[in-house]
């Protein structure tokens, strides 16, 4: 191993320790280490709704880094009870104080509510199951999607003019099907197959992505970000994914261009996830490793002195604000500050790169066992 690679391994270990320390500093006092602030700027008394995403982000990250343990002061039972306190009667998890009129994804309020409910529920489920727990209530909200007509109606409503958003919706729905399928719900298994058959039919053969006409680089970028989420269903099920060569070509092109250096926490984890999995399939390994090594260096340099990570640098746009996805008139804070969301996403990004560049280190990372950001199939 080269001296440069050895130095990188040491820096990864140092970054992990720093992130664990920062996450510990986000614990809200007086609750038995079960709840977290979103960032040092977040006042939980003023914005209690953000405690849920802060907590599931922090828990997922602590599990990833091997820091969620009784020895570190964390109790799985109490933490699960706290996260489950946000579950509604329908089985969906919701942020207190988030009103439909303060959110926006599409003009149809039901579409917006579904998107946000899916998002919060997927990541809550991921955190719960990562610590060996489960949701308190069944997913009654899934009833309309368990019959063929309900799924067909849902698929017909997808707005592929925004493939990034639709990729989130697809992986979230698919993740709920997987959870129910593993609990023995036969209808969930049938609908999941139909969902994936539909994706196979409408996948673009030129890029391996979904949606858009890819006339501009921005359209290609948004289609890539959405596709990366849907790919998780294929990885999880070992289902053949079509157009791997085209996917690899497109992702390498984006990694050399728009996604070179440090971008947003979402886009960085997306491009590394895609490239790490193309590497796992045996495609363009030398090129991928070169790009991932460069990305790793950039990410390690981007870590804040406090040990956490920001979503974006404030230097990119000093007026930019970070918000919970879809909560347009809700909580926001200026970019550049360490927060639980970005720290988890960026630690997962570093973890995937580590597993590619240093296969012997794969056991050091505990990636989530449900699909969505933070899920990763380690190389064999």
Short mmCIF file of C-alpha atoms in Angstrom, two decimals:
data_model
loop_
_atom_site.label_atom_id
_atom_site.label_comp_id
_atom_site.label_asym_id
_atom_site.label_seq_id
_atom_site.Cartn_x
_atom_site.Cartn_y
_atom_site.Cartn_z
CA UNK A 1 0.00 0.00 0.00
CA UNK A 2 1.36 3.44 -0.95
CA UNK A 3 2.26 6.03 1.66
CA UNK A 4 -0.57 8.20 0.31
CA UNK A 5 -3.13 5.44 0.83
CA UNK A 6 -1.81 4.78 4.34
CA UNK A 7 -2.20 8.44 5.18
CA UNK A 8 -5.78 8.37 3.88
CA UNK A 9 -6.65 5.45 6.14
CA UNK A 10 -5.32 7.38 9.12
CA UNK A 11 -7.34 10.44 8.17
CA UNK A 12 -10.51 8.37 7.83
CA UNK A 13 -10.05 7.03 11.36
CA UNK A 14 -9.46 10.55 12.67
CA UNK A 15 -12.56 11.83 10.83
CA UNK A 16 -14.70 9.07 12.36
CA UNK A 17 -13.58 9.95 15.88
CA UNK A 18 -14.27 13.62 15.30
CA UNK A 19 -17.75 12.93 13.94
CA UNK A 20 -18.61 10.71 16.90
CA UNK A 21 -17.55 13.48 19.25
CA UNK A 22 -19.64 16.04 17.44
CA UNK A 23 -22.73 13.80 17.42
CA UNK A 24 -22.38 13.39 21.18
CA UNK A 25 -22.44 17.17 21.54
CA UNK A 26 -25.84 17.28 19.81
CA UNK A 27 -27.60 15.20 22.49
CA UNK A 28 -30.42 17.18 24.10
CA UNK A 29 -29.78 17.17 27.87
CA UNK A 30 -32.19 15.56 30.26
CA UNK A 31 -33.69 12.82 28.10
CA UNK A 32 -31.34 9.89 28.64
CA UNK A 33 -29.36 10.42 25.43
CA UNK A 34 -32.39 9.60 23.29
CA UNK A 35 -32.94 12.84 21.34
CA UNK A 36 -30.71 15.17 19.34
CA UNK A 37 -30.59 18.73 18.10
CA UNK A 38 -30.24 19.18 14.36
CA UNK A 39 -27.27 21.52 14.78
CA UNK A 40 -25.77 23.97 17.26
CA UNK A 41 -28.14 26.58 15.79
CA UNK A 42 -31.26 24.50 16.42
CA UNK A 43 -33.39 25.40 19.45
CA UNK A 44 -35.54 22.31 20.16
CA UNK A 45 -37.97 24.35 22.26
CA UNK A 46 -38.75 26.64 19.33
CA UNK A 47 -38.57 23.97 16.62
CA UNK A 48 -39.56 20.62 18.21
CA UNK A 49 -40.46 19.20 14.82
CA UNK A 50 -36.80 19.05 13.79
CA UNK A 51 -35.93 16.78 16.72
CA UNK A 52 -37.27 13.76 14.80
CA UNK A 53 -35.04 14.10 11.70
CA UNK A 54 -32.11 15.17 13.88
CA UNK A 55 -32.54 12.03 15.97
CA UNK A 56 -32.96 9.53 13.16
CA UNK A 57 -30.02 11.11 11.31
CA UNK A 58 -27.84 10.99 14.42
CA UNK A 59 -28.83 7.42 15.30
CA UNK A 60 -28.20 6.18 11.77
CA UNK A 61 -24.81 7.87 11.81
CA UNK A 62 -23.86 6.53 15.24
CA UNK A 63 -24.73 3.00 14.11
CA UNK A 64 -22.73 3.50 10.91
CA UNK A 65 -19.66 4.57 12.91
CA UNK A 66 -20.03 1.89 15.58
CA UNK A 67 -20.79 4.47 18.26
CA UNK A 68 -24.32 3.49 19.28
CA UNK A 69 -23.79 1.31 22.34
CA UNK A 70 -24.58 1.16 26.06
CA UNK A 71 -20.91 1.86 26.75
CA UNK A 72 -21.27 5.15 24.89
CA UNK A 73 -24.40 6.00 26.90
CA UNK A 74 -27.05 5.08 24.31
CA UNK A 75 -29.97 2.77 25.07
CA UNK A 76 -31.77 1.14 22.14
CA UNK A 77 -35.07 0.68 23.99
CA UNK A 78 -35.36 4.29 25.15
CA UNK A 79 -34.22 5.62 21.78
CA UNK A 80 -36.76 3.46 19.93
CA UNK A 81 -39.54 4.60 22.26
CA UNK A 82 -38.65 8.23 21.57
CA UNK A 83 -38.60 7.82 17.78
CA UNK A 84 -41.85 5.83 17.91
CA UNK A 85 -43.51 8.68 19.79
CA UNK A 86 -43.65 10.49 16.43
CA UNK A 87 -45.61 7.69 14.72
CA UNK A 88 -49.22 8.55 13.90
CA UNK A 89 -52.24 6.26 13.94
CA UNK A 90 -51.77 5.55 10.22
CA UNK A 91 -48.29 4.21 10.93
CA UNK A 92 -46.59 7.16 9.20
CA UNK A 93 -44.05 9.29 11.07
CA UNK A 94 -44.61 13.04 11.06
CA UNK A 95 -42.77 16.14 12.20
CA UNK A 96 -44.78 18.07 14.82
CA UNK A 97 -45.70 21.52 13.64
CA UNK A 98 -45.37 20.78 9.92
CA UNK A 99 -48.54 22.05 8.29
CA UNK A 100 -49.51 21.09 4.74
CA UNK A 101 -49.78 24.74 3.75
CA UNK A 102 -46.16 25.30 4.80
CA UNK A 103 -44.88 22.53 2.54
CA UNK A 104 -44.50 22.32 -1.19
CA UNK A 105 -43.57 19.69 -3.67
CA UNK A 106 -46.54 19.74 -6.01
CA UNK A 107 -49.81 21.70 -6.24
CA UNK A 108 -51.77 18.66 -5.03
CA UNK A 109 -51.68 18.72 -1.19
CA UNK A 110 -52.16 14.94 -1.03
CA UNK A 111 -49.10 14.43 -3.24
CA UNK A 112 -47.04 16.67 -0.98
CA UNK A 113 -48.24 15.00 2.22
CA UNK A 114 -47.49 11.55 0.81
CA UNK A 115 -43.98 12.59 -0.22
CA UNK A 116 -43.11 14.02 3.20
CA UNK A 117 -44.74 11.17 5.12
CA UNK A 118 -42.83 8.64 3.03
CA UNK A 119 -39.57 10.49 3.63
CA UNK A 120 -39.87 10.78 7.42
CA UNK A 121 -41.19 7.24 7.75
CA UNK A 122 -38.43 5.63 5.69
CA UNK A 123 -35.65 7.23 7.73
CA UNK A 124 -37.40 6.62 11.04
CA UNK A 125 -37.83 2.98 10.07
CA UNK A 126 -34.17 2.82 9.07
CA UNK A 127 -33.01 4.14 12.42
CA UNK A 128 -35.31 1.84 14.40
CA UNK A 129 -34.29 -1.28 12.53
CA UNK A 130 -30.61 -0.35 12.65
CA UNK A 131 -30.75 -0.56 16.45
CA UNK A 132 -32.66 -3.83 16.43
CA UNK A 133 -36.09 -2.34 17.10
CA UNK A 134 -39.34 -1.92 15.20
CA UNK A 135 -42.17 0.54 14.70
CA UNK A 136 -44.93 0.47 17.32
CA UNK A 137 -47.83 0.52 14.85
CA UNK A 138 -48.30 -1.29 11.54
CA UNK A 139 -48.10 0.67 8.29
CA UNK A 140 -51.85 1.11 7.79
CA UNK A 141 -51.12 3.97 5.35
CA UNK A 142 -49.84 1.31 2.91
CA UNK A 143 -53.28 -0.27 2.41
CA UNK A 144 -54.06 1.65 -0.81
CA UNK A 145 -50.74 0.54 -2.32
CA UNK A 146 -51.22 -3.17 -1.59
CA UNK A 147 -53.75 -3.77 -4.34
CA UNK A 148 -52.78 -3.74 -7.99
CA UNK A 149 -55.13 -0.92 -8.93
CA UNK A 150 -53.77 1.31 -6.18
CA UNK A 151 -50.19 0.80 -7.32
CA UNK A 152 -51.09 1.37 -10.99
CA UNK A 153 -52.81 4.62 -10.05
CA UNK A 154 -49.76 5.69 -8.04
CA UNK A 155 -47.38 4.91 -10.90
CA UNK A 156 -49.53 6.88 -13.35
CA UNK A 157 -49.24 9.98 -11.14
CA UNK A 158 -45.44 10.09 -11.16
CA UNK A 159 -44.18 13.43 -12.45
CA UNK A 160 -41.02 12.38 -14.23
CA UNK A 161 -40.30 15.98 -15.09
CA UNK A 162 -38.77 15.94 -11.58
CA UNK A 163 -36.96 12.58 -11.53
CA UNK A 164 -34.97 13.39 -8.40
CA UNK A 165 -38.13 13.73 -6.34
CA UNK A 166 -39.73 10.68 -7.96
CA UNK A 167 -36.66 8.57 -7.24
CA UNK A 168 -37.16 9.36 -3.56
CA UNK A 169 -40.81 8.37 -3.78
CA UNK A 170 -39.99 5.09 -5.54
CA UNK A 171 -37.32 3.94 -3.10
CA UNK A 172 -39.46 4.90 -0.12
CA UNK A 173 -42.48 2.95 -1.38
CA UNK A 174 -40.24 0.05 -2.35
CA UNK A 175 -38.65 0.10 1.09
CA UNK A 176 -42.06 -0.23 2.73
CA UNK A 177 -42.90 -3.12 0.42
CA UNK A 178 -39.63 -4.82 1.40
CA UNK A 179 -40.33 -4.40 5.11
CA UNK A 180 -43.86 -5.78 4.74
CA UNK A 181 -42.71 -8.57 2.43
CA UNK A 182 -40.18 -9.71 5.02
CA UNK A 183 -43.02 -9.75 7.55
CA UNK A 184 -44.88 -12.21 5.30
CA UNK A 185 -47.32 -9.85 3.53
CA UNK A 186 -47.75 -11.60 0.18
CA UNK A 187 -49.42 -8.62 -1.52
CA UNK A 188 -46.36 -6.46 -0.78
CA UNK A 189 -44.10 -8.95 -2.57
CA UNK A 190 -46.37 -8.95 -5.63
CA UNK A 191 -46.60 -5.18 -5.80
CA UNK A 192 -42.82 -4.82 -5.45
CA UNK A 193 -42.28 -7.05 -8.48
CA UNK A 194 -44.80 -4.97 -10.44
CA UNK A 195 -43.07 -1.76 -9.38
CA UNK A 196 -39.71 -3.04 -10.60
CA UNK A 197 -41.16 -4.45 -13.82
CA UNK A 198 -42.56 -0.98 -14.50
CA UNK A 199 -39.18 0.63 -13.83
CA UNK A 200 -37.55 -1.81 -16.25
CA UNK A 201 -40.04 -0.84 -18.95
CA UNK A 202 -39.52 2.92 -18.69
CA UNK A 203 -35.76 3.00 -17.99
CA UNK A 204 -33.85 5.09 -20.53
CA UNK A 205 -31.48 2.84 -22.52
CA UNK A 206 -29.12 5.70 -23.28
CA UNK A 207 -28.29 6.53 -19.66
CA UNK A 208 -29.88 3.88 -17.45
CA UNK A 209 -31.80 6.68 -15.69
CA UNK A 210 -35.49 7.56 -15.54
CA UNK A 211 -37.40 10.68 -16.55
CA UNK A 212 -36.55 13.78 -18.56
CA UNK A 213 -35.20 14.11 -22.06
CA UNK A 214 -31.66 14.80 -20.83
CA UNK A 215 -31.35 17.79 -23.15
CA UNK A 216 -29.25 19.68 -20.61
CA UNK A 217 -26.61 18.69 -18.09
CA UNK A 218 -28.91 19.83 -15.29
CA UNK A 219 -31.64 17.45 -16.48
CA UNK A 220 -29.08 14.65 -16.64
CA UNK A 221 -27.91 15.46 -13.11
CA UNK A 222 -31.44 15.41 -11.68
CA UNK A 223 -32.21 12.14 -13.48
CA UNK A 224 -29.02 10.61 -12.10
CA UNK A 225 -29.89 11.65 -8.53
CA UNK A 226 -33.33 10.10 -8.81
CA UNK A 227 -32.08 6.92 -10.45
CA UNK A 228 -29.49 6.28 -7.74
CA UNK A 229 -32.30 5.93 -5.21
CA UNK A 230 -34.28 3.44 -7.32
CA UNK A 231 -31.13 1.35 -7.88
CA UNK A 232 -31.17 0.44 -4.17
CA UNK A 233 -34.15 -1.84 -4.75
CA UNK A 234 -32.19 -3.74 -7.39
CA UNK A 235 -29.11 -4.03 -5.18
CA UNK A 236 -31.12 -5.23 -2.20
CA UNK A 237 -32.90 -7.94 -4.18
CA UNK A 238 -29.94 -8.89 -6.40
CA UNK A 239 -32.19 -8.09 -9.34
CA UNK A 240 -30.32 -7.50 -12.62
CA UNK A 241 -29.98 -3.81 -13.40
CA UNK A 242 -30.02 -2.95 -17.08
CA UNK A 243 -27.62 -0.68 -18.97
CA UNK A 244 -24.75 -0.90 -16.47
CA UNK A 245 -22.21 0.32 -19.03
CA UNK A 246 -24.32 3.39 -19.83
CA UNK A 247 -24.89 4.10 -16.14
CA UNK A 248 -21.16 3.91 -15.51
CA UNK A 249 -20.36 6.21 -18.44
CA UNK A 250 -22.86 8.83 -17.28
CA UNK A 251 -21.77 8.69 -13.64
CA UNK A 252 -18.08 8.97 -14.49
CA UNK A 253 -18.83 11.96 -16.70
CA UNK A 254 -20.73 13.68 -13.89
CA UNK A 255 -18.01 12.83 -11.36
CA UNK A 256 -15.39 14.47 -13.57
CA UNK A 257 -17.59 17.51 -14.09
CA UNK A 258 -20.47 18.85 -12.03
CA UNK A 259 -19.93 16.40 -9.17
CA UNK A 260 -16.19 16.82 -8.87
CA UNK A 261 -14.90 18.37 -5.64
CA UNK A 262 -17.44 18.82 -2.84
CA UNK A 263 -21.06 19.48 -3.76
CA UNK A 264 -24.15 19.06 -1.57
CA UNK A 265 -24.28 16.20 0.93
CA UNK A 266 -27.08 14.60 -1.14
CA UNK A 267 -25.26 14.73 -4.46
CA UNK A 268 -21.95 13.62 -3.02
CA UNK A 269 -23.43 10.52 -1.41
CA UNK A 270 -25.38 9.82 -4.61
CA UNK A 271 -22.38 9.88 -6.95
CA UNK A 272 -20.19 7.85 -4.60
CA UNK A 273 -23.00 5.32 -4.02
CA UNK A 274 -23.45 4.87 -7.78
CA UNK A 275 -19.72 4.59 -8.52
CA UNK A 276 -19.05 2.26 -5.59
CA UNK A 277 -21.76 -0.08 -6.85
CA UNK A 278 -20.53 0.05 -10.45
CA UNK A 279 -17.11 -0.87 -9.01
CA UNK A 280 -18.80 -3.76 -7.17
CA UNK A 281 -20.14 -4.95 -10.53
CA UNK A 282 -16.55 -4.92 -11.86
CA UNK A 283 -16.89 -1.92 -14.19
CA UNK A 284 -14.14 0.67 -14.89
CA UNK A 285 -12.52 -0.01 -11.53
CA UNK A 286 -9.28 1.92 -12.03
CA UNK A 287 -11.11 5.08 -13.15
CA UNK A 288 -13.62 4.79 -10.34
CA UNK A 289 -10.93 4.34 -7.68
CA UNK A 290 -9.05 7.39 -8.95
CA UNK A 291 -12.16 9.55 -8.75
CA UNK A 292 -13.17 8.19 -5.36
CA UNK A 293 -9.72 8.84 -3.90
CA UNK A 294 -9.94 12.43 -5.07
CA UNK A 295 -13.45 12.79 -3.64
CA UNK A 296 -12.29 11.33 -0.32
CA UNK A 297 -9.54 13.91 0.00
CA UNK A 298 -11.99 16.71 -0.74
CA UNK A 299 -14.48 15.40 1.83
CA UNK A 300 -11.89 15.00 4.57
CA UNK A 301 -10.73 18.56 3.95
CA UNK A 302 -14.36 19.75 4.09
CA UNK A 303 -14.99 18.46 7.62
CA UNK A 304 -15.63 21.32 10.04
CA UNK A 305 -13.26 21.93 12.96
CA UNK A 306 -16.02 20.89 15.39
CA UNK A 307 -16.01 17.38 13.87
CA UNK A 308 -19.34 17.58 12.06
CA UNK A 309 -20.09 18.22 8.40
CA UNK A 310 -22.08 20.90 6.60
CA UNK A 311 -24.38 20.33 3.66
CA UNK A 312 -22.78 23.05 1.57
CA UNK A 313 -20.14 25.70 2.04
CA UNK A 314 -21.45 29.19 2.86
CA UNK A 315 -18.94 30.54 0.37
CA UNK A 316 -21.02 29.02 -2.44
CA UNK A 317 -24.00 31.25 -1.67
CA UNK A 318 -24.06 33.34 1.49
CA UNK A 319 -27.84 33.65 1.27
CA UNK A 320 -28.39 29.90 0.95
CA UNK A 321 -30.51 28.19 3.59
CA UNK A 322 -30.73 24.56 4.59
CA UNK A 323 -34.27 23.22 5.11
CA UNK A 324 -35.97 19.92 5.81
CA UNK A 325 -36.96 18.52 2.41
CA UNK A 326 -40.37 19.94 1.46
CA UNK A 327 -40.85 22.13 4.55
CA UNK A 328 -40.60 25.38 2.63
CA UNK A 329 -41.98 27.68 5.35
CA UNK A 330 -40.58 25.73 8.29
CA UNK A 331 -37.23 25.42 9.98
CA UNK A 332 -34.16 26.70 8.13
CA UNK A 333 -30.62 27.68 8.96
CA UNK A 334 -27.69 29.13 7.00
CA UNK A 335 -25.48 26.75 5.08
CA UNK A 336 -21.97 25.97 6.27
CA UNK A 337 -22.77 24.73 9.78
CA UNK A 338 -22.40 21.15 10.99
CA UNK A 339 -25.73 19.33 11.20
CA UNK A 340 -26.90 15.76 11.78
CA UNK A 341 -28.26 15.25 8.27
CA UNK A 342 -25.06 16.25 6.47
CA UNK A 343 -22.82 14.52 9.00
CA UNK A 344 -24.61 11.20 8.45
CA UNK A 345 -24.71 11.52 4.65
CA UNK A 346 -21.06 12.52 4.45
CA UNK A 347 -19.90 9.81 6.86
CA UNK A 348 -21.79 7.27 4.74
CA UNK A 349 -20.05 8.68 1.66
CA UNK A 350 -16.65 8.30 3.29
CA UNK A 351 -17.58 4.80 4.43
CA UNK A 352 -18.46 3.66 0.92
CA UNK A 353 -15.20 5.04 -0.44
CA UNK A 354 -13.29 3.33 2.36
CA UNK A 355 -14.91 -0.02 1.47
CA UNK A 356 -13.83 0.37 -2.16
CA UNK A 357 -10.28 1.61 -1.59
CA UNK A 358 -9.57 -0.52 1.49
CA UNK A 359 -11.67 -3.71 1.27
CA UNK A 360 -10.26 -4.92 4.57
CA UNK A 361 -12.00 -2.02 6.34
CA UNK A 362 -15.56 -3.01 5.38
CA UNK A 363 -16.28 -4.42 8.83
CA UNK A 364 -15.66 -1.03 10.40
CA UNK A 365 -18.88 0.35 8.93
CA UNK A 366 -22.44 -0.70 9.78
CA UNK A 367 -24.54 0.58 6.91
CA UNK A 368 -28.31 0.68 7.34
CA UNK A 369 -30.17 -2.55 6.58
CA UNK A 370 -33.12 -0.87 4.84
CA UNK A 371 -33.04 0.87 1.47
CA UNK A 372 -32.44 4.60 1.13
CA UNK A 373 -29.47 6.87 1.73
CA UNK A 374 -27.00 5.07 3.96
CA UNK A 375 -27.73 1.61 2.53
CA UNK A 376 -24.76 -0.10 0.87
CA UNK A 377 -24.01 -3.63 -0.28
CA UNK A 378 -20.40 -4.23 0.68
CA UNK A 379 -18.15 -5.66 -2.03
CA UNK A 380 -17.90 -9.45 -1.87
#
